[in-house]
C-alpha cells in the first residue's frame, strides 16, 4: 500500500462517444484516489462541473486533509460492468462497479490515523457532459458499497 501515482488519461476519453464517456468516468475515479493521496485537487476539479455536489465534497476533503496534514495511501480502483449510454446529444449516464483496494489515512509522520482494511465493491452512477471538446463530471452517486 503506497502513495497513489498520478493516473494517465484513458485511451478513447478524448472522443465524444459512449466509449469516451466510459473512459472519462473511470479516469475521474482514478483521479479521486490520486487526489486523496497527493492532497492535490487541480486535475479533479478540472473535470468537475461547478454544480457537482460529489465533486465539491471531494475537493473540500482534499483541502481538509492538506490543512490537517493527512493523506491516503492505497485505495486504487479497478472497474467492471462499465456501461455508458447517451441520454442527450451531449450527456451520458455511466454505471460501473469500482473495486477499491484497502487504504489508510496517514498523518505527516506516516502514523495511521484511520484504517480501511477491506477491499470494497462500490456501485457507482455518473452523469458526464461533453463540453468544449472535453468531459465534465456533473454528478456521482455511490449507491452501494460492500465487501468484495
XYZ file of C-alpha atoms in Angstrom:
148
model
C 0.000 0.000 0.000
C 1.580 3.255 -1.068
C 1.073 6.723 -2.433
C -1.217 6.667 -5.469
C 0.584 7.784 -8.614
C -0.957 10.295 -10.973
C -3.115 8.388 -13.451
C -2.734 8.720 -17.189
C -5.709 9.725 -19.280
C -7.518 6.640 -20.515
C -7.496 5.723 -24.188
C -10.567 6.951 -26.008
C -11.595 9.554 -23.464
C -10.810 12.385 -25.853
C -13.737 11.310 -28.034
C -17.387 12.278 -27.821
C -18.621 8.682 -27.837
C -20.157 6.172 -25.458
C -16.715 4.582 -25.035
C -15.215 8.022 -24.404
C -17.751 8.666 -21.634
C -16.955 5.291 -20.038
C -13.219 6.040 -20.165
C -13.722 9.543 -18.732
C -15.785 8.176 -15.828
C -13.033 5.719 -14.913
C -10.368 8.409 -15.221
C -12.333 10.701 -12.892
C -12.476 7.943 -10.267
C -8.754 7.276 -10.741
C -8.199 10.973 -10.025
C -10.349 10.667 -6.900
C -7.895 8.179 -5.356
C -4.914 10.213 -6.583
C -6.305 13.455 -5.128
C -6.768 11.974 -1.654
C -3.265 10.533 -1.756
C -1.397 13.502 -3.240
C -3.590 16.091 -1.477
C -3.923 17.961 -4.749
C -7.211 18.615 -6.488
C -6.280 20.531 -9.639
C -6.847 17.684 -12.114
C -10.018 16.502 -10.379
C -11.562 19.979 -10.277
C -10.730 20.499 -13.961
C -13.090 17.598 -14.793
C -15.868 18.692 -12.434
C -18.952 20.757 -13.129
C -19.232 23.565 -10.533
C -22.657 22.184 -9.546
C -21.429 18.618 -8.928
C -22.083 18.004 -5.227
C -19.882 14.898 -5.005
C -17.052 16.702 -6.800
C -17.267 19.651 -4.414
C -17.230 17.326 -1.397
C -14.069 15.608 -2.655
C -12.372 18.977 -3.246
C -13.340 20.024 0.301
C -11.999 16.727 1.683
C -8.677 17.312 -0.101
C -8.482 20.822 1.394
C -9.208 19.474 4.881
C -6.553 16.770 4.526
C -3.996 19.356 3.464
C -4.950 21.573 6.425
C -4.812 18.620 8.859
C -1.597 17.184 7.440
C -3.119 13.853 6.401
C -3.191 11.867 3.165
C -4.319 8.485 1.871
C -2.224 5.540 0.827
C -3.804 2.746 -1.201
C -7.408 2.987 -2.302
C -6.797 2.465 -6.015
C -9.664 1.156 -8.115
C -10.324 -1.425 -10.776
C -13.537 -1.369 -12.788
C -16.029 -3.896 -14.058
C -19.509 -3.892 -15.523
C -18.935 -0.463 -17.094
C -21.978 0.636 -19.086
C -22.370 4.059 -20.693
C -25.356 5.341 -22.598
C -26.152 8.598 -24.295
C -29.097 10.433 -22.722
C -28.992 13.682 -24.739
C -26.717 14.807 -27.580
C -24.081 15.913 -25.032
C -24.942 13.938 -21.860
C -24.076 10.392 -20.852
C -25.084 8.180 -17.955
C -22.400 5.738 -16.798
C -22.784 2.898 -14.324
C -19.945 0.716 -13.092
C -18.611 -1.260 -10.186
C -15.432 0.212 -8.741
C -13.394 -2.287 -6.738
C -11.421 -0.191 -4.265
C -8.330 -1.633 -2.623
C -7.657 -1.202 1.112
C -6.372 2.195 2.208
C -5.144 4.116 5.209
C -5.194 7.724 6.248
C -1.746 8.770 7.466
C -0.530 11.908 9.202
C 2.620 13.847 8.239
C 4.701 11.411 10.320
C 3.177 8.441 8.447
C 1.278 7.292 11.525
C -2.067 5.610 10.803
C -4.984 7.914 11.600
C -7.668 5.698 10.078
C -7.543 2.232 8.526
C -9.795 0.844 5.778
C -8.546 -2.766 5.612
C -11.179 -4.246 3.306
C -11.435 -4.306 -0.445
C -14.876 -2.986 -1.378
C -17.095 -3.087 -4.449
C -18.848 0.227 -4.990
C -21.796 0.609 -7.360
C -21.300 3.982 -8.988
C -23.557 6.047 -11.257
C -22.231 9.118 -13.021
C -23.533 11.818 -15.328
C -20.983 13.279 -17.725
C -21.345 16.071 -20.263
C -19.306 16.707 -23.390
C -18.499 20.447 -23.258
C -15.956 22.342 -25.381
C -14.384 19.101 -26.652
C -13.832 17.599 -23.193
C -15.663 15.664 -20.499
C -17.160 17.303 -17.412
C -18.450 15.277 -14.460
C -21.877 16.551 -13.499
C -22.884 14.026 -10.820
C -21.522 10.991 -8.995
C -23.583 8.680 -6.800
C -22.309 5.680 -4.872
C -25.430 3.582 -4.346
C -23.913 0.589 -2.609
C -20.585 -0.228 -1.009
C -19.941 -3.782 0.128
C -17.022 -6.073 0.938
C -15.584 -7.567 -2.256
